[in-house]
Coordinates of C-alpha atoms in Angstrom, one line a residue:
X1 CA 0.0 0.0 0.0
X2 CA 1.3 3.1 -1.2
X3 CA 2.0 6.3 1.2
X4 CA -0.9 8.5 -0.4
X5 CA -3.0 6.0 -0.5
X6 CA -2.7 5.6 3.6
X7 CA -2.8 9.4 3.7
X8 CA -5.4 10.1 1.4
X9 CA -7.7 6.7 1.9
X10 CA -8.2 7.3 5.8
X11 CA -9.6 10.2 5.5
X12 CA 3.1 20.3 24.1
X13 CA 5.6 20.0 25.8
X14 CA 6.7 16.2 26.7
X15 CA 4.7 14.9 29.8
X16 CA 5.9 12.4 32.6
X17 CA 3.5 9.6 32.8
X18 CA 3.1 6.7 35.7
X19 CA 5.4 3.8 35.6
X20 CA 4.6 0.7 33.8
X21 CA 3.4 -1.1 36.8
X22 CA 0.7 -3.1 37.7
X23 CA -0.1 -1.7 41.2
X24 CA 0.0 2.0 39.4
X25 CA -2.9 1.9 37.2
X26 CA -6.0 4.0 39.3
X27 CA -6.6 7.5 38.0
X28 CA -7.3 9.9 40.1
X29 CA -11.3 9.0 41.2
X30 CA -11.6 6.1 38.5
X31 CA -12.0 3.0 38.2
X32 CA -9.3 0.6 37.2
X33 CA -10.2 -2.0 34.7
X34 CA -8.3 -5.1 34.5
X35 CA -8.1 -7.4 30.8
X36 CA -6.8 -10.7 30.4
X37 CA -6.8 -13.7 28.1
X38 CA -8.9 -16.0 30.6
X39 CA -11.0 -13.4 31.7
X40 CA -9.6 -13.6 35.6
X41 CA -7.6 -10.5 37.0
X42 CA -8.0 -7.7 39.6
X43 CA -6.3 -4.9 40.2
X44 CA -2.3 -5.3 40.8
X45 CA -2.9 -9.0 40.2
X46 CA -3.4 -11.1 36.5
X47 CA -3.0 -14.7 38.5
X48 CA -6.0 -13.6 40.4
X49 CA -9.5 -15.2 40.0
X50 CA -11.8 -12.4 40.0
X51 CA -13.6 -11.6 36.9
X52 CA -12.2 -9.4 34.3
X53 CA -12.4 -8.7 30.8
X54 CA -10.9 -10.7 28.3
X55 CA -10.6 -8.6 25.1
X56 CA -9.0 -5.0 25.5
X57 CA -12.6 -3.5 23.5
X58 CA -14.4 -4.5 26.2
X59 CA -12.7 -3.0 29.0
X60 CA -12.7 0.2 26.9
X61 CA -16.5 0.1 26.1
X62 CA -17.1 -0.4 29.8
X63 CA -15.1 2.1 30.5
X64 CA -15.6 6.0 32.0
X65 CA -13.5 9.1 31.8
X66 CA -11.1 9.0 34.4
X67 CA -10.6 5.1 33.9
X68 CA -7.4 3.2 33.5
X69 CA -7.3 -0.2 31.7
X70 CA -4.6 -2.3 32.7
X71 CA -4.1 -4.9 30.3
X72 CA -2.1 -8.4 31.5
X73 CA 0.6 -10.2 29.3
X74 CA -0.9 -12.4 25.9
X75 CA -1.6 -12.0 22.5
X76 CA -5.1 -10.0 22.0
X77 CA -6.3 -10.6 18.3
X78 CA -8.6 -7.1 17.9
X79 CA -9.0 -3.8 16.1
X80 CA -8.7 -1.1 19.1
X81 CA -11.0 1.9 19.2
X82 CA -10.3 4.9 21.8
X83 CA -12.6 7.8 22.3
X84 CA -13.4 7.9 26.2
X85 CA -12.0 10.8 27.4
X86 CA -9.0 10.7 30.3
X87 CA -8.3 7.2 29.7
X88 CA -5.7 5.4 30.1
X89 CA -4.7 1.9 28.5
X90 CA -1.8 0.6 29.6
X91 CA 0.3 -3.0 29.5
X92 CA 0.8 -4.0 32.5
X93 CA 4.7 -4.7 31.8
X94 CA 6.5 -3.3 28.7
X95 CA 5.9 -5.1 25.5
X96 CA 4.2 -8.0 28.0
X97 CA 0.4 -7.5 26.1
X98 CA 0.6 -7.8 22.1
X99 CA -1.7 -7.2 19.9
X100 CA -2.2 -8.6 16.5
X101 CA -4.5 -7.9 14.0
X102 CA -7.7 -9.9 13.7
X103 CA -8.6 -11.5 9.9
X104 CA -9.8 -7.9 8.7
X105 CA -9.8 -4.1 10.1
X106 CA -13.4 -2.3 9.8
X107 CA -11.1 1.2 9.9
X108 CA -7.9 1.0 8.5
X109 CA -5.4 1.1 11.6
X110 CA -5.1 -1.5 14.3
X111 CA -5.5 0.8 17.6
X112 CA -7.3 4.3 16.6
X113 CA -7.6 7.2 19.4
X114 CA -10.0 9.8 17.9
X115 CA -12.5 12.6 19.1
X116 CA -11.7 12.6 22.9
X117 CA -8.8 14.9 25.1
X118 CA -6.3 13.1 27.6
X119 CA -5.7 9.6 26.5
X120 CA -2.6 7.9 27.4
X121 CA -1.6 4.1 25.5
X122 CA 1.4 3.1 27.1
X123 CA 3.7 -0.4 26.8
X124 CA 2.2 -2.4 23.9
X125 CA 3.5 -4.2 21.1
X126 CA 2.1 -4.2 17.5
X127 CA 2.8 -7.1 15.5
X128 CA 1.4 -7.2 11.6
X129 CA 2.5 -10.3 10.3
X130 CA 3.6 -11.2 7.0
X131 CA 2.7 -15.2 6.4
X132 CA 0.3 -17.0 6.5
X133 CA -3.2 -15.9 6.6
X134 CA -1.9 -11.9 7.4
X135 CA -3.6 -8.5 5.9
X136 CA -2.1 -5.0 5.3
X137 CA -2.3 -2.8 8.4
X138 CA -2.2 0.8 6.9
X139 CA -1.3 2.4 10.2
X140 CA -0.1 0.7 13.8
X141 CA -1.4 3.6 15.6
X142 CA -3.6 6.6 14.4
X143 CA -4.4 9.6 16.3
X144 CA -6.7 12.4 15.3
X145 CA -9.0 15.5 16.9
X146 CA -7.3 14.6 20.1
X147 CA -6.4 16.3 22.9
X148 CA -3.1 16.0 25.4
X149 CA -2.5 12.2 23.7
X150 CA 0.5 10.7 25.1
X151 CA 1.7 7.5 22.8
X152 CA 4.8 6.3 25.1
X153 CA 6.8 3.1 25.3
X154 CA 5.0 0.9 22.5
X155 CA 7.3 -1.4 20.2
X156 CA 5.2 -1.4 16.2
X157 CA 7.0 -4.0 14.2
X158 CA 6.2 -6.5 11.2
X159 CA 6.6 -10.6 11.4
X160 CA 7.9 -12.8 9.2
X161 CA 10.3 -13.4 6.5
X162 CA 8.6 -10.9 3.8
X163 CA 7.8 -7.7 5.5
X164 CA 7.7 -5.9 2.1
X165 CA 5.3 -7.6 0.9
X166 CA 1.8 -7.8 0.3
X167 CA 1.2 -7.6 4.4
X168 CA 2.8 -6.3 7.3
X169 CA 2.2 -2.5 8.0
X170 CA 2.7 1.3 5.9
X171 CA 3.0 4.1 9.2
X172 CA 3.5 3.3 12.0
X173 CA 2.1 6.0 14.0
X174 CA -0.1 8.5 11.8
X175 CA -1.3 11.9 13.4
X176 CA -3.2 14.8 12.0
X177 CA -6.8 15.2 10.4
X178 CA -5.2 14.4 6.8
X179 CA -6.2 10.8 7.4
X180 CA -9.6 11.8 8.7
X181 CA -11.6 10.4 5.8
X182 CA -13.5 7.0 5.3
X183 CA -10.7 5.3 6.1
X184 CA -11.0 6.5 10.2
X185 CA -14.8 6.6 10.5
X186 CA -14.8 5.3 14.2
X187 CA -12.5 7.7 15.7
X188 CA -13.0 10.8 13.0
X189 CA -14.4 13.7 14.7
X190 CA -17.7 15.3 14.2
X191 CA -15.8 18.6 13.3
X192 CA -13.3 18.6 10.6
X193 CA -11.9 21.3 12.8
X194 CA -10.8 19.5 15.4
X195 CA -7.0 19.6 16.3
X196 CA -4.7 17.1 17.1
X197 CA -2.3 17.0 19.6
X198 CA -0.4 14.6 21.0
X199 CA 2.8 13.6 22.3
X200 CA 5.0 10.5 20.9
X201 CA 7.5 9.5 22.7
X202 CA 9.9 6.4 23.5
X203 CA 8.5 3.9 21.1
X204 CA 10.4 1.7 18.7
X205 CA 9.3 0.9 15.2
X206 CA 10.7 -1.0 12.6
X207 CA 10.0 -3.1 9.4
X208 CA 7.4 -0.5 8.2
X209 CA 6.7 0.0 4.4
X210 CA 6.3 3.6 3.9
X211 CA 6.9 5.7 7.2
X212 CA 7.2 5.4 10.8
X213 CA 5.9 8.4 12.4
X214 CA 3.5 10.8 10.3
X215 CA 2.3 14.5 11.4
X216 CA 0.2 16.1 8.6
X217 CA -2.0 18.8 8.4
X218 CA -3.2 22.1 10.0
X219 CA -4.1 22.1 13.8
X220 CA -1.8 19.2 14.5
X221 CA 0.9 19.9 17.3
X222 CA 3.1 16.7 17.7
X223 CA 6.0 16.1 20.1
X224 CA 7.8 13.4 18.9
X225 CA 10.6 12.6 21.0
X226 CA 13.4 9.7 22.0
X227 CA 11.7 7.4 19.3
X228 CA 13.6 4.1 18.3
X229 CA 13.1 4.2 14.1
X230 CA 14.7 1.3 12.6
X231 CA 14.2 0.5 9.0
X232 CA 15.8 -3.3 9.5
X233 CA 14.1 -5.7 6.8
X234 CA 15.2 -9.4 6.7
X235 CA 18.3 -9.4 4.5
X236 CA 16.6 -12.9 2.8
X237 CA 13.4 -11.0 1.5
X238 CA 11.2 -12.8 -0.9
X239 CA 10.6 -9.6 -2.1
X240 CA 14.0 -9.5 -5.1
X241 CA 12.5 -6.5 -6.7
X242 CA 12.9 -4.4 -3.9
X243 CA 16.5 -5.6 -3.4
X244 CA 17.4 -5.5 -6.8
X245 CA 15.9 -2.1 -6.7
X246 CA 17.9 -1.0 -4.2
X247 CA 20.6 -1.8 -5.5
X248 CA 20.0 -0.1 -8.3
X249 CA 18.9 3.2 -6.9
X250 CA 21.9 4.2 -4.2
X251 CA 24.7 4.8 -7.1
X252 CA 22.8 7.1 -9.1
X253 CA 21.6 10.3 -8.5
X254 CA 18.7 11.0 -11.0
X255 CA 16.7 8.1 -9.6
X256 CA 17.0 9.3 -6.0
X257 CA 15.6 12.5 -7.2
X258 CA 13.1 10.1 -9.0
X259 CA 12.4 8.6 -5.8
X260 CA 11.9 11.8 -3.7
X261 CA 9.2 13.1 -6.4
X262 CA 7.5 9.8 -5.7
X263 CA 7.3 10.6 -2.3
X264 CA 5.7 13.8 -2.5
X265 CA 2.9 12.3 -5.3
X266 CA 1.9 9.8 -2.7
X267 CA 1.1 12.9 0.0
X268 CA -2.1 14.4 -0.4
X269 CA -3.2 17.5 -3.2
X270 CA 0.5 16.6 -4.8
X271 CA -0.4 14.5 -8.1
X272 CA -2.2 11.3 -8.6
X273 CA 0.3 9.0 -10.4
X274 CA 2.4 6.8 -8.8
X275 CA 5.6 5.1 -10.5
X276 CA 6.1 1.5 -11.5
X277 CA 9.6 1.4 -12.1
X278 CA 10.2 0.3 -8.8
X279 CA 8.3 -0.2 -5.3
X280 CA 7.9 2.6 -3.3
X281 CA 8.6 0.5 0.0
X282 CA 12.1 -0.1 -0.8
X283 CA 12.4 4.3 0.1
X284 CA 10.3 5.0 2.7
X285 CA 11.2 7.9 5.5
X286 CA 11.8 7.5 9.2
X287 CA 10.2 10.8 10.6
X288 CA 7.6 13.0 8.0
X289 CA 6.1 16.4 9.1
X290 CA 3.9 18.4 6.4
X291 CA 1.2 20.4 5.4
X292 CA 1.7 22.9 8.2
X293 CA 1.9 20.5 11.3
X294 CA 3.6 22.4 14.2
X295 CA 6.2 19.4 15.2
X296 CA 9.0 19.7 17.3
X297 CA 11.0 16.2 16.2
X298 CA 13.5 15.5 19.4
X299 CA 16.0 13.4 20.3
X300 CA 15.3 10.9 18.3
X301 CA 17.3 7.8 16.4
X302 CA 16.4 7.5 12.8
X303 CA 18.4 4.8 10.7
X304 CA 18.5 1.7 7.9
X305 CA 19.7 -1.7 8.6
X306 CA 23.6 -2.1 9.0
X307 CA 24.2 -3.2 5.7
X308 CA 21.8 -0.9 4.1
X309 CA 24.6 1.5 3.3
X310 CA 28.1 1.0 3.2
X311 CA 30.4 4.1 3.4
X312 CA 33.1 4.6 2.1
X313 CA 33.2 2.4 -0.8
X314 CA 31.0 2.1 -3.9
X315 CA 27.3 2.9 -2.8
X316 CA 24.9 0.4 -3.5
X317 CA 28.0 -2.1 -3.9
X318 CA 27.5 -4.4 -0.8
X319 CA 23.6 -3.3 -0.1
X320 CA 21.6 -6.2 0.4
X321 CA 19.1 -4.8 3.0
X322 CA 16.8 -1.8 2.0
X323 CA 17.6 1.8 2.6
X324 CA 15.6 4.5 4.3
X325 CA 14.7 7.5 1.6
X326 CA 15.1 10.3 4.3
X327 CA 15.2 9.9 7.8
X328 CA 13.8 13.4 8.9
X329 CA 11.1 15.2 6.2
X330 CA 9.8 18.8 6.7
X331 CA 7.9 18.8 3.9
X332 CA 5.2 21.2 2.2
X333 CA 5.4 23.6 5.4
X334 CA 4.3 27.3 5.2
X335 CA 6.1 28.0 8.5
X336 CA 3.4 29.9 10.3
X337 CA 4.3 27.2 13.2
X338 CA 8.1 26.4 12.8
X339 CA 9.3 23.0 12.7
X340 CA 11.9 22.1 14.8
X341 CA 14.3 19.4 14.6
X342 CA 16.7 18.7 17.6
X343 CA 19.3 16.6 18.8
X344 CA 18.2 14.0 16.4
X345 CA 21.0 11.1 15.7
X346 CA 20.2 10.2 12.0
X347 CA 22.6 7.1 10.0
X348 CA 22.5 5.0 7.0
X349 CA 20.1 7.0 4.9
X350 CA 19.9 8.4 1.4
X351 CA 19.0 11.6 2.9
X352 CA 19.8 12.3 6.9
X353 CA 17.2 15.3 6.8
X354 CA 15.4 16.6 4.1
X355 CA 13.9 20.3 4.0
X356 CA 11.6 20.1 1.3
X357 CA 9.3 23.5 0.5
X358 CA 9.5 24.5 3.9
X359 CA 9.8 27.9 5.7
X360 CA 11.2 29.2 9.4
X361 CA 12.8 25.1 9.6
X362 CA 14.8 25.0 12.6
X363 CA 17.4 22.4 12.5
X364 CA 19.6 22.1 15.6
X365 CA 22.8 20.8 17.1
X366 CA 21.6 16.9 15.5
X367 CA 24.3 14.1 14.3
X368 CA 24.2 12.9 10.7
X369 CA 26.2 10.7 9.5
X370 CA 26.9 7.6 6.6
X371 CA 24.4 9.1 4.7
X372 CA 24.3 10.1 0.9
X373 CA 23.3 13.6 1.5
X374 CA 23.5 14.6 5.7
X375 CA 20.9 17.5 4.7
X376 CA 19.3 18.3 1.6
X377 CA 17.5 21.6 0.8
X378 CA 15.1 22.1 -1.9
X379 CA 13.0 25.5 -2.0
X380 CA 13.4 26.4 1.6
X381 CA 13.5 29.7 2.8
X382 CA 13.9 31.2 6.0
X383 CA 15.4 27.9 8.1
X384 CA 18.0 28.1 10.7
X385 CA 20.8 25.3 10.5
X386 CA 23.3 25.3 13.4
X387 CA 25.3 23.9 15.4
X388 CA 25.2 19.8 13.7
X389 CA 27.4 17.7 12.7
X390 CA 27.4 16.2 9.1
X391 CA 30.1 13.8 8.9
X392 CA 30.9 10.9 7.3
X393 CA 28.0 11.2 4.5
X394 CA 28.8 11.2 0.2
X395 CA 27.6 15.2 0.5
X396 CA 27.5 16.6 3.9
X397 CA 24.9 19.6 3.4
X398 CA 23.7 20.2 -0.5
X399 CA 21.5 23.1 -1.2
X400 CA 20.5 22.2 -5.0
X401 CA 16.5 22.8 -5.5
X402 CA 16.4 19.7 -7.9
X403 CA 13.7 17.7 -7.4
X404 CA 10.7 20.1 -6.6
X405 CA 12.5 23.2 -7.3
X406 CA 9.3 25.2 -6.4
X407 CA 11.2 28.2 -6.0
X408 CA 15.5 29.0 -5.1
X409 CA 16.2 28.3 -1.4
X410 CA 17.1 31.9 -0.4
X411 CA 17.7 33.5 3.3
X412 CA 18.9 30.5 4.9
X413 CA 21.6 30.8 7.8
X414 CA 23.7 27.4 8.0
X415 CA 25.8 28.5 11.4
X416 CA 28.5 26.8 13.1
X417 CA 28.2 23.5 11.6
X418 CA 30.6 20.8 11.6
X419 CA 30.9 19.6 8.0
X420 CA 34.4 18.0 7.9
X421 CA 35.3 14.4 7.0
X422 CA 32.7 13.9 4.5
X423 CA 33.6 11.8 1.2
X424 CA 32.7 13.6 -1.4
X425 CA 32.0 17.3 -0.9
X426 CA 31.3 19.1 2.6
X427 CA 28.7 22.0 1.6
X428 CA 27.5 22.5 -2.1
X429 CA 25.1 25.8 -2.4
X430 CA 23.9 26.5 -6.5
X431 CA 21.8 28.9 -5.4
X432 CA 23.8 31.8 -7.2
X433 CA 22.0 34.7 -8.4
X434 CA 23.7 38.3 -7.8
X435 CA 20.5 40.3 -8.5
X436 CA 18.3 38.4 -5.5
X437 CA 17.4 40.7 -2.7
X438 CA 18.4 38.1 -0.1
X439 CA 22.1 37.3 -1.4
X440 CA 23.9 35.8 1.0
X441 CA 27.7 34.8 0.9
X442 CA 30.1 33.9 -1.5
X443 CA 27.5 35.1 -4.0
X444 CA 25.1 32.5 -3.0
X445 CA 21.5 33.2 -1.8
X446 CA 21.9 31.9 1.9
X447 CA 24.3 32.7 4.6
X448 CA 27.2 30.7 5.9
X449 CA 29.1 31.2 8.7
X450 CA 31.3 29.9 10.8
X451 CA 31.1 26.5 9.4
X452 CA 33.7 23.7 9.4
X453 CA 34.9 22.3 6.5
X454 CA 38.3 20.7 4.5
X455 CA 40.1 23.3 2.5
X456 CA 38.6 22.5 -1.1
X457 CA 35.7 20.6 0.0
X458 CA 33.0 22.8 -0.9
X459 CA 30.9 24.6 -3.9
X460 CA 31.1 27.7 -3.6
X461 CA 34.7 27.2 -2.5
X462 CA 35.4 28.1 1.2
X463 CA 31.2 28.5 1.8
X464 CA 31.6 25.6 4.9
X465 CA 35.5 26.6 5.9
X466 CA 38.5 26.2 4.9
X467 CA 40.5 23.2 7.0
X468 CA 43.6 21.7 5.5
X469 CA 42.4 17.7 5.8
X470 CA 44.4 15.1 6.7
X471 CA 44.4 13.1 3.5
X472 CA 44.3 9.4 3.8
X473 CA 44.6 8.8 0.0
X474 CA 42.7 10.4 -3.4
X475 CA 39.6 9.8 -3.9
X476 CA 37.9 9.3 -7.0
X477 CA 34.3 12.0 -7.9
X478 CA 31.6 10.2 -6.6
X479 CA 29.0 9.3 -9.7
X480 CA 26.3 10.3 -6.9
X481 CA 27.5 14.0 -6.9
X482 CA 27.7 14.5 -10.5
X483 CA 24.6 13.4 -10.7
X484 CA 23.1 15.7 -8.0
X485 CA 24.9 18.4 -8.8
X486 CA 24.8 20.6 -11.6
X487 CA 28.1 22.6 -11.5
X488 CA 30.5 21.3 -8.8
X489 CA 33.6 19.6 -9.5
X490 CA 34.6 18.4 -6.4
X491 CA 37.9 17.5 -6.2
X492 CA 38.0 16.5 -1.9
X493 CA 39.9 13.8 -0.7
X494 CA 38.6 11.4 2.2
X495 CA 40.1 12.1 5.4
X496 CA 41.0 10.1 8.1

């Protein structure tokens, strides 16, 4: 299932919450709600005989605002539905309560939380198989026209040997009211007005097929924070295409371009077509914020399986696992509420961070590294880029407007960045026009400053620094770069 279909087809500050404990489930004048397999539980206690509930629906259609539901360790085969307000559903022990889906999903996520203000869902895991008698899950978690959400501490993976294929999951955790259509009919609120905001924090995801966490749309404030994104697909897939595709893809620049314009006619209002050429799970993105979310992305670690990318060396030479597109996205953002992405560690991607059509983008002291491009820019205006360290990638910052090029990325400030040890090239700017109001330095469009960067490294020259390196040996021009860029000649040596 393609990204815009699950976008388009389903239509704040970080807060502590209580321990995953049994004993330390009562809210504040509620009523704690015990679930478990055999139907015998009470509070504090799932070897105890009293009766409880034995599906997780139950408890929650039983259930008042103010409630808790404390749900004991097994395997729960059901479609969740959350719109009770101050609720909390909670495992009783992290990971300890699973749920799976059952043989077909009347809304098109496994646990929805919709229409209601202070929910907490705290310490599951999500499992989507991919044998045997499995479905497509679109989303793991969806959350919209909610209220102080908290998602904390659940683990969202895929089972079985082909998690690319024709099961398994897309997102795993979607938030915003652009999936509020047929897709979300339970948990869509009455109002199409209704904003969302919720908090997503410490929860791991891997093995998804298009994204792991989603923010899109107006009225959508997300905190997503200290998130575990792995994109780690068995290295044996059944699914050759997407490895041969793969391999295919990393060495050449005009089909990553390809790939990012894919990206952007799966979201929604952005084209209808989708390509054939190759499947659009092999390049999905780790974190995506758009269409005027107001997201601060934290402390996060965003990254492809160990093999997906191997640097330095040939790219694409030794891949045999797939490869995350992007790990970061701002995309399609007006800037009224400026993203802000923080202390982020980002690795193994084709693109670390990706500011695409974006305005007022903060992107702050993060770590990118082994990736193709550490950040790419494509008509962006306004962000601030400081204090991060791009090391190790192909391309450590490129500002190049070549896939969308809505417009020239003008007035941005890239300060006191660390961009040395890159392979390739350390900061590449095209954005040369003398006549623009907002030309910045070395006759570009933005500003650099106080960068840090290997004598020779960069296009403009001397843009990101100029440190003699310590060469380790001559490189050869990376076919990646010559592809991606349209006028440098690069001529940087890789560094020790």
């Amino acid at each position: 299932m393609s990204l815009r279909r699950a976008l388009t087809g389903m239509t704040l500050t970080f807060g502590l919450v209580a321990a995953l404990t049994p004993a330390a489930g009562m809210a504040a004048g509620g009523t704690t709600r015990m679930v478990d397999g055999d139907g015998r539980a009470a509070p504090g206690n799932c070897e105890a005989s009293a009766k409880a509930r034995s599906t997780i629906q139950s408890a929650i259609d039983a259930a008042d605002p103010g409630d808790t539901v404390l749900v004991c360790p097994g395997t729960y085969t059901e479609q969740v539905v959350i719109t009770v307000n101050d609720l909390t559903v909670r495992s009783t022990g992290k990971w300890t309560a699973v749920i799976k889906p059952p043989p077909s999903l009347s809304d098109d996520f496994l646990v929805g939380i919709g229409d209601a203000t202070g929910v907490t869902f705290q310490g599951f895991k999500l499992v989507a198989p991919t044998t045997g008698d499995c479905i497509d899950v679109p989303i793991g978690i969806l959350v919209i026209g909610t209220l102080d959400t908290i998602v904390r501490g659940n683990q969202i993976r895929a089972a079985g040997p082909n998690t690319l294929g024709e099961c398994g999951f897309d997102i795993g955790i979607a938030l915003g009211p652009d999936f509020a259509i047929t897709g979300a009919t339970s948990v869509t609120p009455s109002s199409p007005n209704v904003p969302t905001h919720a908090a997503v924090i410490f929860n791991s995801i891997q093995d998804f097929k298009a994204a792991g966490i989603v923010a899109s749309g107006q009225g959508t404030i997300a905190n997503i924070g200290r998130n575990s994104i792995r994109y780690y697909h068995l290295r044996h897939s059944s699914d050759d295409q997407c490895l041969n595709a793969v391999a295919n893809v990393t060495p050449a620049g005009t089909d990553v371009r390809k790939q990012l314009r894919k990206l952007v006619n799966r979201l929604p209002d952005q084209g209808t077509g989708i390509a054939a050429d190759a499947p659009f799970a092999c390049y999905a993105v780790g974190i995506l914020t758009g269409f005027d979310a107001r997201s601060v992305i934290k402390d996060n670690r965003v990254h492809s399986g160990i093999d997906a990318l191997p640097a330095p060396g040939p790219l694409g030479a030794s891949t045999t696992t797939p490869v995350l597109l992007a790990g970061i996205v701002d995309l399609m953002d007006e800037g009224i509420h400026p993203v802000r992405i923080a202390n982020n560690l980002v690795y193994r991607t084709i693109a670390g961070i990706g500011l695409l059509v974006a305005q007022n983008t903060k992107v702050l002291d993060n770590r990118v590294v082994s990736n193709v491009v550490g950040l790419y820019v494509d008509s962006v205006d306004q962000a601030l880029v400081r204090d991060n360290q791009f090391k190790r990638n192909w391309v450590g910052v490129a500002v190049l407007d070549a896939l969308l090029h809505y417009f020239p990325s003008y007035a941005n400030r890239f300060l006191d960045n660390d961009v040395r040890l890159n392979y390739q090239a350390s900061c590449v700017d095209v954005t040369l026009d003398a006549t623009n109001p907002f030309a910045g330095d070395r006759g570009t469009d933005n500003r650099w400053r106080h960068n840090q960067a290997e004598e020779g490294s960069s296009d403009p020259e001397g843009i990101c620094g100029a440190v003699a390196p310590v060469v380790c040996g001559a490189s050869s021009r990376s076919p990646l770069l010559a592809l991606l860029s349209r006028r440098t000649e690069s001529r940087h040596t890789v560094s020790c």
